[in-house]
Coordinates of C-alpha atoms in Angstrom, one line a residue:
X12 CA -2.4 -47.5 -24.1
X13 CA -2.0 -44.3 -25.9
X14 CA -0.4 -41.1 -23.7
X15 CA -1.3 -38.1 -23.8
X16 CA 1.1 -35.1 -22.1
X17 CA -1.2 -31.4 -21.2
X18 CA 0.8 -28.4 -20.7
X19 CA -1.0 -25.6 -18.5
X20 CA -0.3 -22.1 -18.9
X21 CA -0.3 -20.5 -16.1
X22 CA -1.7 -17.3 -15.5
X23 CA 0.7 -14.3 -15.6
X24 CA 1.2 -11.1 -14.0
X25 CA 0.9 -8.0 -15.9
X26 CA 0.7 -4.2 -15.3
X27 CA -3.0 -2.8 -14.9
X28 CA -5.1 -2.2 -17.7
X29 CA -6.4 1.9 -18.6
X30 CA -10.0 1.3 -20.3
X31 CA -11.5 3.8 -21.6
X32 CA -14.8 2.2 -22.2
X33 CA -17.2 3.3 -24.5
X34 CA -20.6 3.0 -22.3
X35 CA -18.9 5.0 -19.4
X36 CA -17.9 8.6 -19.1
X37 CA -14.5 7.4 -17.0
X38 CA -11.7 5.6 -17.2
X39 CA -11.8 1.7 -16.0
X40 CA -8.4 1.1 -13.8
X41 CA -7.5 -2.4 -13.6
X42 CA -9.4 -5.4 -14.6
X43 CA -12.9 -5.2 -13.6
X44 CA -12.3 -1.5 -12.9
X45 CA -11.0 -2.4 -9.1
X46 CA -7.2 -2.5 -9.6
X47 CA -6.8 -0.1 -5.7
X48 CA -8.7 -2.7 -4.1
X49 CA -6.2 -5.4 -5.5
X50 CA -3.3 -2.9 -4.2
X51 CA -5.3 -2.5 -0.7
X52 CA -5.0 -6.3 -0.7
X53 CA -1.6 -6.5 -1.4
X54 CA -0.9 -4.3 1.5
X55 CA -3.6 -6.3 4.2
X56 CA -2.3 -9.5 3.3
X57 CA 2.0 -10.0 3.0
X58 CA 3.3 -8.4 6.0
X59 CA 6.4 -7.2 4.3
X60 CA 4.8 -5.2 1.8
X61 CA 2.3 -3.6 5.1
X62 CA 5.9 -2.5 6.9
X63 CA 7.4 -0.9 4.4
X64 CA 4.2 1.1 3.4
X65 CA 3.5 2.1 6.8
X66 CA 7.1 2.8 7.4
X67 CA 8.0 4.8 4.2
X68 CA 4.7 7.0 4.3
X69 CA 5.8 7.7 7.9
X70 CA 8.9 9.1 6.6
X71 CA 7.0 11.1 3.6
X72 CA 5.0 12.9 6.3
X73 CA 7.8 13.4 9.0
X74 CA 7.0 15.0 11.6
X75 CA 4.3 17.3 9.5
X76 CA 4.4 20.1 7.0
X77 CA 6.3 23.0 7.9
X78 CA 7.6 27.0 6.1
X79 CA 11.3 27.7 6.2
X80 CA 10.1 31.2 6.4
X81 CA 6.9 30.9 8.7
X82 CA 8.3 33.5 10.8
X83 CA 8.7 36.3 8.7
X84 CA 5.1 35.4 6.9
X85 CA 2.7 34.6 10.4
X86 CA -0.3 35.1 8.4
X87 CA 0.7 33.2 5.2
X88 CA 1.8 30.4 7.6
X89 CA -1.6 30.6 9.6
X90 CA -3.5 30.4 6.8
X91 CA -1.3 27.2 5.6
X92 CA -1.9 25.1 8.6
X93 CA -5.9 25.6 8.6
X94 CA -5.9 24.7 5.1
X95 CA -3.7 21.9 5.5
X96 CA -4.2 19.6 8.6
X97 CA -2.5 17.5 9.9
X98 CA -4.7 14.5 9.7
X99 CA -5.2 15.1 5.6
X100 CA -1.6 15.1 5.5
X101 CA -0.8 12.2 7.2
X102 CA -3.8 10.4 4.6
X103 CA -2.1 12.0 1.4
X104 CA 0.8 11.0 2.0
X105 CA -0.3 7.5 2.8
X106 CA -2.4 6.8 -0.3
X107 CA 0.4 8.5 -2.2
X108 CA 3.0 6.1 -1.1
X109 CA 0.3 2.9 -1.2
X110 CA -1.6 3.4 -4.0
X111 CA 0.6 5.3 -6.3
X112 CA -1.0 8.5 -5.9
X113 CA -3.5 10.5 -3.8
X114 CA -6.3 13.0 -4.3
X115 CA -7.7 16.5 -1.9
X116 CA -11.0 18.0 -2.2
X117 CA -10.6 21.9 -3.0
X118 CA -13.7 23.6 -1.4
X119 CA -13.5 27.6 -3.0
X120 CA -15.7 30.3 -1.2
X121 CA -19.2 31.3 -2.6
X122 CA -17.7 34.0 -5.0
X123 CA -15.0 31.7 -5.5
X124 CA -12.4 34.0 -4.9
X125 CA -10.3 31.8 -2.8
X126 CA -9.9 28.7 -0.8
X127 CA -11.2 27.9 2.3
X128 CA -11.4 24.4 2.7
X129 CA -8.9 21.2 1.5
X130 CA -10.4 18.0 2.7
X131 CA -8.3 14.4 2.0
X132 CA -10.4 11.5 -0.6
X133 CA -10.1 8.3 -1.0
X134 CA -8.3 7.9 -3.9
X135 CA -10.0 4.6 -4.7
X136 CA -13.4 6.1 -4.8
X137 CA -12.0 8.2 -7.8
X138 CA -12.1 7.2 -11.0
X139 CA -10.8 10.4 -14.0
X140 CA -13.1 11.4 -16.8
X141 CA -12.1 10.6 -20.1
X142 CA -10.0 13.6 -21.7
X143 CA -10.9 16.5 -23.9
X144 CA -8.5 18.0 -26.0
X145 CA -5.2 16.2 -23.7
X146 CA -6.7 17.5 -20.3
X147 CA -9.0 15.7 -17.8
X148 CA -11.9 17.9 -17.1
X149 CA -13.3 15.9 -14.1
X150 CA -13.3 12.4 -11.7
X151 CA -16.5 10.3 -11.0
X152 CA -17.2 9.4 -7.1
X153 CA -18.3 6.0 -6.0
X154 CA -17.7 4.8 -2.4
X155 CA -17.2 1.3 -3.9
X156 CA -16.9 0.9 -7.6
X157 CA -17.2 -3.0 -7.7
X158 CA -21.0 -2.5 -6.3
X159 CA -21.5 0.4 -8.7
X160 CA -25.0 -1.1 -10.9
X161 CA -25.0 -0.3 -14.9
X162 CA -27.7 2.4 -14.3
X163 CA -26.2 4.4 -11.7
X164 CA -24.0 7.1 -12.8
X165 CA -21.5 8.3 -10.3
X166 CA -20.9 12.0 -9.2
X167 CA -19.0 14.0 -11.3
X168 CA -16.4 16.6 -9.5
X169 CA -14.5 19.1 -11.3
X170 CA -10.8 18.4 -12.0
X171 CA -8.4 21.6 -10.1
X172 CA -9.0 24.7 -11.7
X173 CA -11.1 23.7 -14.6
X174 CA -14.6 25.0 -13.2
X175 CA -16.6 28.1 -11.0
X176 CA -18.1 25.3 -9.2
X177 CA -17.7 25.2 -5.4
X178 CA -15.6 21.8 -5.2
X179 CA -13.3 20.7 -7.4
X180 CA -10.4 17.8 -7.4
X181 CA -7.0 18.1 -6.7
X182 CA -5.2 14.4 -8.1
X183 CA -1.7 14.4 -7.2
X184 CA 0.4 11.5 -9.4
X185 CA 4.2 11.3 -10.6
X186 CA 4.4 11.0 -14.3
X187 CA 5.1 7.2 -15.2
X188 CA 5.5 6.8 -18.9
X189 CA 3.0 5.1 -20.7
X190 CA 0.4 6.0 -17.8
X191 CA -1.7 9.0 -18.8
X192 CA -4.4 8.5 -16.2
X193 CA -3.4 7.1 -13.4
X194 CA -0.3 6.6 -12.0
X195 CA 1.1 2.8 -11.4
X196 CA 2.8 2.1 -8.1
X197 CA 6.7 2.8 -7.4
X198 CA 7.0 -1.0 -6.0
X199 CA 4.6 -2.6 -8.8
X200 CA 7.4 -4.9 -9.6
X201 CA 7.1 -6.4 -6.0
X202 CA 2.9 -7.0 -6.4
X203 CA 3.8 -10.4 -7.5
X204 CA 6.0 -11.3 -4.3
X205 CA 3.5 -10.0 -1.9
X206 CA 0.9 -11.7 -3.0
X207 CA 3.4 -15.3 -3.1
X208 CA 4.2 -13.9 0.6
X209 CA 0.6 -14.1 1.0
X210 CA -0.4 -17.4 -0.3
X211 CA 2.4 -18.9 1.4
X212 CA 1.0 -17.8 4.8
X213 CA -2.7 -19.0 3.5
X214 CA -1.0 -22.2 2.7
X215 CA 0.3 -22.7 5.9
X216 CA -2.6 -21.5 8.2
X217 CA -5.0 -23.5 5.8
X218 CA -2.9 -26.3 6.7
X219 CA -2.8 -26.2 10.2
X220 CA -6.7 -25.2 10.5
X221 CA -7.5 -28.7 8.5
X222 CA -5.5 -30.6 10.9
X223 CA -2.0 -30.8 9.0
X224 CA -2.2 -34.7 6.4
X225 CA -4.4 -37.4 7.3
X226 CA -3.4 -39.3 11.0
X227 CA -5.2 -42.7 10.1
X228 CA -6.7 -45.1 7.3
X229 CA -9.3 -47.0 8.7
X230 CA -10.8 -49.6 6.7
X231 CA -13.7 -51.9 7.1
X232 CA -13.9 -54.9 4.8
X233 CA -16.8 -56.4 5.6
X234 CA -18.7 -54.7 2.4
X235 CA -20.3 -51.4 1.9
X236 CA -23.2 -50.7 3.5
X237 CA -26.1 -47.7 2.6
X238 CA -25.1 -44.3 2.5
X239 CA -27.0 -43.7 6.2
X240 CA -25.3 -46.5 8.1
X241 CA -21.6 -44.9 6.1
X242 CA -22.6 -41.3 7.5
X243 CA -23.2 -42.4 10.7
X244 CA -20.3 -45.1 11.3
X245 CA -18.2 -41.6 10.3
X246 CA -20.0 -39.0 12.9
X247 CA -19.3 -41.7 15.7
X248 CA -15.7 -41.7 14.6
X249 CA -15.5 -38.4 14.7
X250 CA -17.1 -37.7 17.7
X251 CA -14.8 -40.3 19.5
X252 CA -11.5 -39.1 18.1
X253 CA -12.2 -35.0 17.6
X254 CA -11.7 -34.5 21.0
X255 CA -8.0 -35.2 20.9
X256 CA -5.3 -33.1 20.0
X257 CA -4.0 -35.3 17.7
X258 CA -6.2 -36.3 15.7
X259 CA -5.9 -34.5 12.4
X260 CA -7.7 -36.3 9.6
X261 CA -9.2 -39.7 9.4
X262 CA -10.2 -41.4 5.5
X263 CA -12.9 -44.1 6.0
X264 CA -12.8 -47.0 3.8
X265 CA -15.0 -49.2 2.7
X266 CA -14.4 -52.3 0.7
X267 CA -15.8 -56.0 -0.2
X268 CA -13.0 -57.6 1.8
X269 CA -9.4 -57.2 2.9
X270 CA -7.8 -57.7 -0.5
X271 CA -9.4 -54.9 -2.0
X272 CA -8.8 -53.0 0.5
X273 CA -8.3 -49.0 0.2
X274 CA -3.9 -47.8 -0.3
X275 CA -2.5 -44.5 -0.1
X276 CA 0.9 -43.7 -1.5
X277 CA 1.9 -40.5 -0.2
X278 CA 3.3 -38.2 -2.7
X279 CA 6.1 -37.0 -0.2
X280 CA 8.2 -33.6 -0.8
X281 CA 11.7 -33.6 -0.1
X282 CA 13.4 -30.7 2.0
X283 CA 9.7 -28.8 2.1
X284 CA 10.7 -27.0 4.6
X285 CA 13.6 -25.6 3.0
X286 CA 11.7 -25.1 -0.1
X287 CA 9.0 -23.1 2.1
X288 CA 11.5 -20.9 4.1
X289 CA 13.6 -19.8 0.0
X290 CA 10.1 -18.6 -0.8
X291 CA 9.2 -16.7 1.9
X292 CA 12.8 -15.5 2.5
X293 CA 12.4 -14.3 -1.6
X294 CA 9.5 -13.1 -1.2
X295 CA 10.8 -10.8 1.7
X296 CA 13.7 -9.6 -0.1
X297 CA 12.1 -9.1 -3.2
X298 CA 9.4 -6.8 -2.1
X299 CA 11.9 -4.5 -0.2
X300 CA 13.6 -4.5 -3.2
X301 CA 11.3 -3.3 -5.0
X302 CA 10.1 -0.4 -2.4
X303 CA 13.9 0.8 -2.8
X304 CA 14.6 0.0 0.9
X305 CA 17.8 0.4 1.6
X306 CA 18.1 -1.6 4.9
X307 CA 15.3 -3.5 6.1
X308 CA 16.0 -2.1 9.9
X309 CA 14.6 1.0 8.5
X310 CA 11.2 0.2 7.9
X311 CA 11.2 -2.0 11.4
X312 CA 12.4 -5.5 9.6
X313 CA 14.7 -7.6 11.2
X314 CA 17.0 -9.5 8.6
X315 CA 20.3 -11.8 8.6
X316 CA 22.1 -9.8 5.5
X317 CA 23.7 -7.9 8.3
X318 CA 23.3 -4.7 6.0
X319 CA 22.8 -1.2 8.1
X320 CA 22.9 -3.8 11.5
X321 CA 25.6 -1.3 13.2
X322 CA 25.0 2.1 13.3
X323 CA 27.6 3.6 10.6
X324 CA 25.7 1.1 8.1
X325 CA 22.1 2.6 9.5
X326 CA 23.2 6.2 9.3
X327 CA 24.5 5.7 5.7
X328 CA 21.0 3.3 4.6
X329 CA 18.9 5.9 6.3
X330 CA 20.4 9.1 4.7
X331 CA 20.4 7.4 1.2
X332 CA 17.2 6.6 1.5
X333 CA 15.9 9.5 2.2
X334 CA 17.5 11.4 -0.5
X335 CA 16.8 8.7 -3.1
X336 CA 13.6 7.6 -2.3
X337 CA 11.3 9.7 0.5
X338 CA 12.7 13.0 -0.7
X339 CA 11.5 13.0 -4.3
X340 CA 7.8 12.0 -3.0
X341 CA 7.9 15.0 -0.9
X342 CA 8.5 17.2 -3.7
X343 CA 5.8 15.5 -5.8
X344 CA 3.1 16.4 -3.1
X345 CA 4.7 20.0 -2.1
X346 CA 4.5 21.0 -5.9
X347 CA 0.6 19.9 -5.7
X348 CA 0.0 21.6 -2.7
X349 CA 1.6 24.7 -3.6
X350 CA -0.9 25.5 -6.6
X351 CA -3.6 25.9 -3.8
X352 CA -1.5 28.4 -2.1
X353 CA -0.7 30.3 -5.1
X354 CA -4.4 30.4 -6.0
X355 CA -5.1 32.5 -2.4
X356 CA -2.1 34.2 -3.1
X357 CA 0.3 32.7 -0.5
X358 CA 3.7 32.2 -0.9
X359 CA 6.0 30.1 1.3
X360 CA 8.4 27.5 0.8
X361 CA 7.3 24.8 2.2
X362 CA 8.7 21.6 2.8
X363 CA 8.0 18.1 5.4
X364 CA 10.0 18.3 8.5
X365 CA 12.2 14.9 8.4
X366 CA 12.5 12.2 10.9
X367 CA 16.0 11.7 10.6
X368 CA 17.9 11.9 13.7
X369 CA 20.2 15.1 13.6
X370 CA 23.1 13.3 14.2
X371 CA 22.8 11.6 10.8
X372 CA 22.6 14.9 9.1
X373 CA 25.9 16.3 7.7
X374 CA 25.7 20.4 7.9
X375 CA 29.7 20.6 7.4
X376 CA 29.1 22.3 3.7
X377 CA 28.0 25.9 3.4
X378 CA 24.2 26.2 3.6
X379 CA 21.1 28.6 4.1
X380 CA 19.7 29.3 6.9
X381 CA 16.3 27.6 4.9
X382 CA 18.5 24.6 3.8
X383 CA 19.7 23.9 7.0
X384 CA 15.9 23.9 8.4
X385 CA 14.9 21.4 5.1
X386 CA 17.7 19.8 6.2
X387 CA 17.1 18.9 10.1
X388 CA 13.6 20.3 10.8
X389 CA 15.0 23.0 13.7
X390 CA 15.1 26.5 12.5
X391 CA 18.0 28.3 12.8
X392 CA 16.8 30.4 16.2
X393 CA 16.1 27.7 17.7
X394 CA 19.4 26.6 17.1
X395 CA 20.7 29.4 18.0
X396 CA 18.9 29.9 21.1
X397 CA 19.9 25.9 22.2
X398 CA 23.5 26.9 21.4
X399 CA 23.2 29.9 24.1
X400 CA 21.7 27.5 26.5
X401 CA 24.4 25.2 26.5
X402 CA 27.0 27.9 26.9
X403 CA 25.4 29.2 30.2
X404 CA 25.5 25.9 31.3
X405 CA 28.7 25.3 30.9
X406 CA 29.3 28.7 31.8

């Protein structure tokens, strides 16, 4: 008997495909043009990947958007925080972090002589307009691009600062080489681990809902009767033996006597367990690895490398990461938001107050008064006034 050996490929992982295709006025992100809803189930589906997006876009926002010099500008600082809420802050700063960028709807006054209104979008219902002369003029709004039909054409809104109309688009990405469009994700070599996270969950849940590997082989070898009287000797075994708790499976066999009688050879899978636990412990590590995290503790993960477990370690892991990792985010979004201020003419410097404890903050070099506030998120008077405080007391 002649062999015959089949090799599978198996399907591989790559980066997001840009499409720029010819029948549509945008620009197709991902395969089937629904690449943020694979990222959204990324996030819904491997627990490590859903801490350490909640966690990090925590820290982005802080404890909100602030002014180092709020107090000697009232009115540019009023006019900040109505533009600016809170809650589309809190949004930004969590699609920026989980989808690899974010987007704000601009709303100008009727003579559009400044701005009066900045609203937080769904950066998944945006999808950019192809580019004129190296600039993208406009996005396209769906509320779910995998319904969209091939005769409806989205709404267009004007890209910032590129119309007179009323509301216009403010996209906020990081540059990522080879990414003109969109922006691909700062953990995107971790997509691959989540979703393994998450199929090993669906593995084991799927497994336990189907009543773990068969409990029983029950033969008859008497012959095989019609299909009826087969479907209804197996709904009275079942019905006697699905009340118990362990019953798991049963296979019903039917055969022309004993000796041709139904086998199973199990195909049985040495240390499983231990194979189960190294994926899901990869997994884990992997996809904080590739979020940057510095200690898992940070984020709310509990671990046994024992890294940032005492609280030198944390104070190190959570200064480090916020300079390496939260810090340059912030700058990204502040940079964005500042071109709305500068078109009503305000000026501040604006920056997210952090949720580092102030312990972990070092303030032993010489600083500003402003770099102190970026710094620990108290403004100097206040300091200043706490400091007199604790002198009476002691006093």
């Amino acid at each position: 008997m002649k062999e015959t050996i089949h090799v599978l490929n198996l399907s591989s992982y790559t980066a997001p495909p840009v499409v720029e295709n010819a029948r549509n006025e945008w620009v197709e992100y991902g395969e089937d043009n629904n690449y943020f809803q694979y990222l959204i189930d990324r996030y819904n589906g491997s627990p490590t990947n859903n801490a350490a997006v909640n966690g990090i876009s925590e820290m982005i926002y802080g404890r909100g958007l602030e002014a180092t010099d709020s107090e000697e500008k009232p009115e540019a600082y009023a006019q900040m925080r109505e533009l600016f809420s809170k809650d589309c802050m809190k949004k930004v700063c969590y699609d920026y972090k989980m989808m690899g960028q974010s987007a704000v709807q601009v709303i100008y006054s009727k003579d559009h002589s400044r701005i009066v209104q900045v609203n937080h979008i769904p950066v998944e219902t945006l999808r950019a307009e192809k580019a004129e002369l190296g600039k993208v003029q406009g996005y396209f709004y769906h509320p779910d691009w995998s319904e969209i039909r091939r005769d409806e054409k989205p709404k267009r809104i004007p890209a910032f600062g590129t119309s007179k109309e009323g509301l216009e688009i403010l996209y906020i990405r990081p540059y990522k080489a080879g990414f003109y469009y969109y922006s691909p994700v700062d953990y995107q070599g971790g997509l691959q681990y989540a979703e393994l996270e998450e199929e090993i969950a669906n593995y084991h849940l799927n497994n336990i809902q189907n009543g773990l590997q068969p409990s029983m082989l029950i033969n008859f070898n008497n012959g095989t009767p019609s299909k009826e009287i087969r479907d209804e000797i197996e709904r009275s075994i079942y019905e006697k033996f699905s009340g118990t708790s362990n019953a798991g499976k049963f296979i019903l066999a039917f055969n022309d006597s004993k000796e041709l009688s139904a086998t199973i050879e199990p195909v049985v899978l040495n240390d499983a367990h231990q194979q189960y636990q190294f994926l899901s412990d990869e997994s884990m590590k992997k996809v904080m690895v590739s979020h940057r995290i510095v200690s898992p503790m940070l984020v709310g993960i509990k671990d046994q490398t024992g890294l940032g477990n005492n609280a030198q370690e944390l104070e190190t892991a959570s200064l480090l990461m916020d300079n390496t990792v939260v810090r340059p985010m912030q700058v990204t979004i502040i940079d964005e938001l500042q071109k709305i201020l500068e078109y009503n003419e305000i000026e501040l410097d604006l920056y997210f107050m952090t949720l580092q404890p102030l312990e972990f903050t070092d303030l032993t070099n010489a600083m500003t008064d402003a770099e102190v506030e970026k710094e620990t998120g108290v403004k100097p008077s206040q300091v200043e006034r706490q400091e007199d405080i604790n002198e009476e007391n002691e006093e």
